Coordinates of N, CA and C in Angstrom, one line a residue:
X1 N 100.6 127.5 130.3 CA 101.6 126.6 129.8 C 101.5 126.5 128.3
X2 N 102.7 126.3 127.7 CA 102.4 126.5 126.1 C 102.7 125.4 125.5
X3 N 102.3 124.7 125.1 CA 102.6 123.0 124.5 C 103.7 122.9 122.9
X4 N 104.7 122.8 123.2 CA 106.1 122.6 122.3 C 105.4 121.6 121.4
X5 N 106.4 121.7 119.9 CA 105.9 121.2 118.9 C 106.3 119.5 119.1
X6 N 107.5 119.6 119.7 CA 107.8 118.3 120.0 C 107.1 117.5 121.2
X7 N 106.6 118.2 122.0 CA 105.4 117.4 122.9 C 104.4 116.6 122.4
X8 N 104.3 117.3 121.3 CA 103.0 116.1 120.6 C 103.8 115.2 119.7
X9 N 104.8 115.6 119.4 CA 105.8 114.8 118.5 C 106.2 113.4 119.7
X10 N 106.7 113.8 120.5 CA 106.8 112.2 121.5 C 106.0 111.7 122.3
X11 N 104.8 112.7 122.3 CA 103.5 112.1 123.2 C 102.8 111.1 121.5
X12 N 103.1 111.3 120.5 CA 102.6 110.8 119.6 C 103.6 109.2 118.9
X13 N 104.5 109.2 119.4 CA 105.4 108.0 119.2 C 105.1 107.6 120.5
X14 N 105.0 107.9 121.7 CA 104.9 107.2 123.3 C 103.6 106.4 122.9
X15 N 102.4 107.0 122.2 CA 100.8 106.2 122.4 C 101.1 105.5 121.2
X16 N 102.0 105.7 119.9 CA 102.3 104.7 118.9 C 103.1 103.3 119.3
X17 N 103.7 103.7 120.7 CA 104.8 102.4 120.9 C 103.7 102.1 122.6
X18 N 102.7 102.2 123.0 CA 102.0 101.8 123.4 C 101.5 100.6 123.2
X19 N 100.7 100.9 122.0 CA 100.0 100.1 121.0 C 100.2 98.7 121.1
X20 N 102.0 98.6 121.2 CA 102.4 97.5 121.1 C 102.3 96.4 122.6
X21 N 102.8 97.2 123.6 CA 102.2 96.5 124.9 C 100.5 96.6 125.3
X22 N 99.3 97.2 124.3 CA 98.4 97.4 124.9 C 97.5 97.0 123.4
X23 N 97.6 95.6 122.9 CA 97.1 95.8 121.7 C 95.7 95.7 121.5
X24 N 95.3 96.7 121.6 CA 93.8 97.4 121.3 C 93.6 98.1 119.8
X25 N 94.4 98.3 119.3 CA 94.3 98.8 117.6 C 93.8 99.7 117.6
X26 N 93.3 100.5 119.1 CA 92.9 102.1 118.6 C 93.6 102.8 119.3
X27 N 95.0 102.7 120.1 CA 95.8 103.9 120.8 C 96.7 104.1 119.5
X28 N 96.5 103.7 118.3 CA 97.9 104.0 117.5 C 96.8 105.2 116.5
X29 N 95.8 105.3 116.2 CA 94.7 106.3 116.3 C 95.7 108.1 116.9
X30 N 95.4 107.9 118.0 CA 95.6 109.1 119.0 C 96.6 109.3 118.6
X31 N 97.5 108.5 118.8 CA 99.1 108.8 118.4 C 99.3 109.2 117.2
X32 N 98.9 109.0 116.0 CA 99.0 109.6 114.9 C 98.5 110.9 114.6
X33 N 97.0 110.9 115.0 CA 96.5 112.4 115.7 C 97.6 113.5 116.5
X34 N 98.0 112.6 117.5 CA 99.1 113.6 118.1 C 100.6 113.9 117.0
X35 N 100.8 113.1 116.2 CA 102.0 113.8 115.1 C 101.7 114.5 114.1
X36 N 99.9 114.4 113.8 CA 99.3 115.7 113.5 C 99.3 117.2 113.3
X37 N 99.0 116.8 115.0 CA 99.1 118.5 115.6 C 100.8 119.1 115.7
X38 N 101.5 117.8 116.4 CA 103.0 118.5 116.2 C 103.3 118.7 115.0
X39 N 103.6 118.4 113.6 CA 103.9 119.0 112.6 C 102.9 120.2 112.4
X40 N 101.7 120.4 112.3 CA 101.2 121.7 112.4 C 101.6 122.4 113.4
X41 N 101.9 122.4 114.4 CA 102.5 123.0 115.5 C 104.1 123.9 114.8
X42 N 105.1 122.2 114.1 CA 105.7 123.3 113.7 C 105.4 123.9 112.7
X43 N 104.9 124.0 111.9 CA 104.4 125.4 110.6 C 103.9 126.8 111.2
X44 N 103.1 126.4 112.1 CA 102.5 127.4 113.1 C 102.6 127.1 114.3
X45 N 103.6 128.2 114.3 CA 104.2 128.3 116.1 C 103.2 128.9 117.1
X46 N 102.5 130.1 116.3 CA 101.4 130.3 117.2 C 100.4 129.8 117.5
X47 N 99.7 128.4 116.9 CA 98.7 127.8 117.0 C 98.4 127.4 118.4
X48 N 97.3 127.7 119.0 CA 96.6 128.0 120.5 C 96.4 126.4 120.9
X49 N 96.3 126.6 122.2 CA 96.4 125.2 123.3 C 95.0 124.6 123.1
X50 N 93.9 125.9 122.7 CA 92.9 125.0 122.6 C 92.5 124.6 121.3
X51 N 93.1 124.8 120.0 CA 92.9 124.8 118.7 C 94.0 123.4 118.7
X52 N 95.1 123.1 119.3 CA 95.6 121.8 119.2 C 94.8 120.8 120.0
X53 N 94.6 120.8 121.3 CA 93.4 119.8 121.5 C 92.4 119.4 121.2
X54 N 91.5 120.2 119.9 CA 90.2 120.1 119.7 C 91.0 119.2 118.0
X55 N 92.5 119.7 117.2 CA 92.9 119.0 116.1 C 93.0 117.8 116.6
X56 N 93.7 117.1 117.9 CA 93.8 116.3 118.5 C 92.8 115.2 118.8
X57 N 91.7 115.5 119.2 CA 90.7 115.0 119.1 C 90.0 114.6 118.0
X58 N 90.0 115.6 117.0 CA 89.2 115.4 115.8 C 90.2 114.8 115.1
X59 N 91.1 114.5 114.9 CA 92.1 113.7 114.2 C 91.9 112.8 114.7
X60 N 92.4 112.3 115.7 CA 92.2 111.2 116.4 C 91.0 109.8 115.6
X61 N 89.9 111.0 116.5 CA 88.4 110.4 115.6 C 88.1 109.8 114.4
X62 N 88.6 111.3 113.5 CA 88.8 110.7 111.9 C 89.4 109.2 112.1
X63 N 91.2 109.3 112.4 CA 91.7 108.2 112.0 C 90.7 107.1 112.7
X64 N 90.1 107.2 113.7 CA 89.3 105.9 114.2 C 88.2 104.9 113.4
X65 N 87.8 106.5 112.9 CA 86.7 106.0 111.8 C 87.0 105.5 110.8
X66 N 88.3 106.2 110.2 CA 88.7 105.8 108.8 C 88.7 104.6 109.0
X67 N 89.8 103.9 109.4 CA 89.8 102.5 110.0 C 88.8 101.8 110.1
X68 N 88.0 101.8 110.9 CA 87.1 100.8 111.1 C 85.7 101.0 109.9
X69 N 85.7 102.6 109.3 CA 84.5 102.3 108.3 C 85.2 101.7 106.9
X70 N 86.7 102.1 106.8 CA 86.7 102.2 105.3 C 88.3 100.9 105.3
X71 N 89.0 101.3 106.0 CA 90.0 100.6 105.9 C 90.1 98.4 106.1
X72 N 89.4 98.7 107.2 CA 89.4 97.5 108.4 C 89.0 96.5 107.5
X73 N 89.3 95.3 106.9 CA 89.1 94.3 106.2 C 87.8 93.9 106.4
X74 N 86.5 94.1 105.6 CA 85.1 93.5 106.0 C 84.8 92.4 105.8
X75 N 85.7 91.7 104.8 CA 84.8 90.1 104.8 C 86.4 89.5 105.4
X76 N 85.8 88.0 105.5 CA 86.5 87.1 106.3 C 87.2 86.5 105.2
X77 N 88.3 85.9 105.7 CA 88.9 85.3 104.0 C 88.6 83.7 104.7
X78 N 87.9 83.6 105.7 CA 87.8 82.0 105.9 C 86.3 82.1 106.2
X79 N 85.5 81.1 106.4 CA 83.8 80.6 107.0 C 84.1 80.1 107.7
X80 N 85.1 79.6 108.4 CA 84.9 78.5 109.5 C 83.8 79.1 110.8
X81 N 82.6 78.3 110.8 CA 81.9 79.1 111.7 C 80.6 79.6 111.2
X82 N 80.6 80.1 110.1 CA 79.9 80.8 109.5 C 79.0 80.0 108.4
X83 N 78.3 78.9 108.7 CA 78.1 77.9 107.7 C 77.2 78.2 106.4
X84 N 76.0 79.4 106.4 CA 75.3 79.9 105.3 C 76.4 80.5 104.4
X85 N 77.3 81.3 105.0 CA 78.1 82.4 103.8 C 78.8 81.3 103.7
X86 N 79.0 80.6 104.3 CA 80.3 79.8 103.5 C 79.9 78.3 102.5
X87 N 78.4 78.6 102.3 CA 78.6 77.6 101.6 C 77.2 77.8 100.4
X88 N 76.6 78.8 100.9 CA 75.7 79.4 99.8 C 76.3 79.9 98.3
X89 N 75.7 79.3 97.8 CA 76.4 79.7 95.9 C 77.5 78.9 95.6
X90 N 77.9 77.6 96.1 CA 78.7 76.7 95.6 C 78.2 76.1 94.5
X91 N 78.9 75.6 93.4 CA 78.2 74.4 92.5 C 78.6 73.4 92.7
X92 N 77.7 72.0 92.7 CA 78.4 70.6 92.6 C 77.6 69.6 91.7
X93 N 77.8 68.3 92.2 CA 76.9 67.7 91.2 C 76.5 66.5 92.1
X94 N 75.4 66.2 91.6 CA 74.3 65.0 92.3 C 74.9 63.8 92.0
X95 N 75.6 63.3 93.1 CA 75.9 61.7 93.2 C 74.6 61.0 93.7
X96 N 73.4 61.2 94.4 CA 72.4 60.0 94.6 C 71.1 61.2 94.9
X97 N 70.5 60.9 93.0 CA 69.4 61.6 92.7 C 68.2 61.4 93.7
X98 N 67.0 61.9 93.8 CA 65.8 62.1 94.3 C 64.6 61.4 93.3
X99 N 63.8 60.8 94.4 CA 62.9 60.6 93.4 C 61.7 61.2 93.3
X100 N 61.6 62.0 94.0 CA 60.3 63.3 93.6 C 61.1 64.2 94.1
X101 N 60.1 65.5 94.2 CA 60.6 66.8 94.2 C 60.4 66.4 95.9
X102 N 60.9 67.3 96.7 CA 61.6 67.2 98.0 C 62.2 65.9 98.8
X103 N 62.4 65.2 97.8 CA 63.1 64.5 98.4 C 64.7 64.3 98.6
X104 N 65.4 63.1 99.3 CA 66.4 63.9 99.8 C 67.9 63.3 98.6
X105 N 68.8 63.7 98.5 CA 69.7 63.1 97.3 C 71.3 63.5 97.9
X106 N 72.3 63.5 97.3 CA 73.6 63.8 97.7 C 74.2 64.7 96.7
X107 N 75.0 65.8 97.2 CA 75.7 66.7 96.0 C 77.4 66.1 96.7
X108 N 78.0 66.3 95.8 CA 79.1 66.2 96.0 C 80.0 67.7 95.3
X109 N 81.2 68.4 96.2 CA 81.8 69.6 95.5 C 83.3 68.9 95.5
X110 N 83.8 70.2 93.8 CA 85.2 69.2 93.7 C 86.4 69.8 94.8
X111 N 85.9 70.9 95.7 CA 86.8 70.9 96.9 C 85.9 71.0 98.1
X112 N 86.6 70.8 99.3 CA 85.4 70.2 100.6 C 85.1 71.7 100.9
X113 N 83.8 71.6 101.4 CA 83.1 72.9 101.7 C 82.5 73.0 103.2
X114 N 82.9 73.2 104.2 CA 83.2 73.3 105.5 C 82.7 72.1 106.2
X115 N 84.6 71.3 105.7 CA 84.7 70.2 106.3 C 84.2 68.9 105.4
X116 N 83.8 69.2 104.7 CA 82.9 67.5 103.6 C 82.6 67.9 102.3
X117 N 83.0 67.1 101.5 CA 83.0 67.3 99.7 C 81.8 66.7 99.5
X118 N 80.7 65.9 100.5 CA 79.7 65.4 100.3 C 78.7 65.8 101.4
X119 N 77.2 66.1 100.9 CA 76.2 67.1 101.7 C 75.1 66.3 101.2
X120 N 73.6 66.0 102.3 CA 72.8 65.7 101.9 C 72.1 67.0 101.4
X121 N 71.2 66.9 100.3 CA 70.6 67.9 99.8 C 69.0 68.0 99.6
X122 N 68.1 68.4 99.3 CA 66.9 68.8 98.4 C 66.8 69.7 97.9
X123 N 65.7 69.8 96.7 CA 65.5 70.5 95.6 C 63.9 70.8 95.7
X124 N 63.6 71.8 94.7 CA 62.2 71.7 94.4 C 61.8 71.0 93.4
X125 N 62.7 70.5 92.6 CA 62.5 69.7 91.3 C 63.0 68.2 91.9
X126 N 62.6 67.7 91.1 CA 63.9 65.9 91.1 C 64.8 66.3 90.5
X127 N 66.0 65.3 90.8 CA 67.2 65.4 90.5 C 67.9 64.4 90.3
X128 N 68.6 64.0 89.4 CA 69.1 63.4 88.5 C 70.7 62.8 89.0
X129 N 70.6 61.8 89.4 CA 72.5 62.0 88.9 C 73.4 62.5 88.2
X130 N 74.2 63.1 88.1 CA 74.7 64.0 87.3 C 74.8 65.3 87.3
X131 N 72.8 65.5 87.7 CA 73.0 67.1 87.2 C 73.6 67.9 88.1
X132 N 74.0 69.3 87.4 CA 75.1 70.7 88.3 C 74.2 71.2 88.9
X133 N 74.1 71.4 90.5 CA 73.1 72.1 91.0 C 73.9 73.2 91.7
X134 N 73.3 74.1 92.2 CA 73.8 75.4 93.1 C 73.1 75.4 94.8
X135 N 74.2 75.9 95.7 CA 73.3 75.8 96.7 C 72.8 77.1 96.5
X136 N 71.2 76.9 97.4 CA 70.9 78.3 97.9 C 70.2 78.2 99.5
X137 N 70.3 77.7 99.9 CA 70.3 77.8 101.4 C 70.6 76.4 102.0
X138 N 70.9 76.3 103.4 CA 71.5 75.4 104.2 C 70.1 74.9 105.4
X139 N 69.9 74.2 105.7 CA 69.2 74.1 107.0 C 69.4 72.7 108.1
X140 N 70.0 73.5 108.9 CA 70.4 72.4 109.4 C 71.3 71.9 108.5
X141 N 71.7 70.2 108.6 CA 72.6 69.7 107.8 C 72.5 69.4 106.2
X142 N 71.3 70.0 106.2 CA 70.7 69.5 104.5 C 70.6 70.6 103.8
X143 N 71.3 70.9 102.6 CA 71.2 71.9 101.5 C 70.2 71.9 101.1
X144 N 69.7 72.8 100.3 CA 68.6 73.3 99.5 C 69.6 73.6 98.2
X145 N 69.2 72.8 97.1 CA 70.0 73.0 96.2 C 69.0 73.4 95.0
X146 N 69.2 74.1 93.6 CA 69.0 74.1 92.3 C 69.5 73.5 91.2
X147 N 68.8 73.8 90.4 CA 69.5 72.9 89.3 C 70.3 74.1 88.4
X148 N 71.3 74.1 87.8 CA 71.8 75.0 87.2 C 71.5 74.6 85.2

């Protein structure tokens, strides 16, 4: 059997318009793969049954990988959930200082930071009313804050 250029041309729109009743975000992969080989198919009419299934496959692949290593959006544009990355390296400022070093005080940020503009905090220094601190870690509900 000899596989027409246009077989992979509408076997490759058929797994593109799949996609849409089956949304898994990797049958549109294959399908692209398959309009691949049919445009090579038409340049080269002689191109072999097993030399299009192995482009098929390896295309395929590529586009899977492209996608998920290079394309695919890696960071989140929200934290909800995520409470260290979302709130590690904020600056704010000390509304109710400490009176030695580990003790506990309040930062306040000028936009709410997952869910509250106010955080209990500690430091390794005392801290002051006023002063700009930075978080650098979370635990539990209490910041670990610096002084900047």
């Amino acid at each position: 059997m000899q596989f027409e250029w246009w077989y992979w041309i509408i076997a490759g729109f058929c797994l593109i318009g799949l996609e849409l009743a089956v949304p898994s975000f990797t049958i549109i992969w294959f399908g692209l793969g398959a309009l691949v080989v049919g445009l090579l198919k038409v340049l080269w009419s002689g191109f072999p049954l097993a030399g299009q299934l192995f482009l098929w496959t390896v295309s395929s692949i590529g586009f899977t990988v492209m996608w998920f290593k290079y394309l695919k959006p890696k960071v989140s544009r929200t934290h909800s959930g995520q409470s260290k990355e979302g709130i590690v390296g904020e600056a704010g400022i000390i509304i109710r200082g400490t009176e030695d070093s580990y003790g506990r005080g309040t930062v306040r940020f000028r936009i709410a930071v997952l869910g509250a503009d106010e955080w209990g905090c500690y430091a390794d220094e005392v801290l002051q009313v006023g002063d700009s601190v930075r978080v650098v870690d979370i635990e539990g509900q209490v910041l670990k804050v610096t002084k900047i």
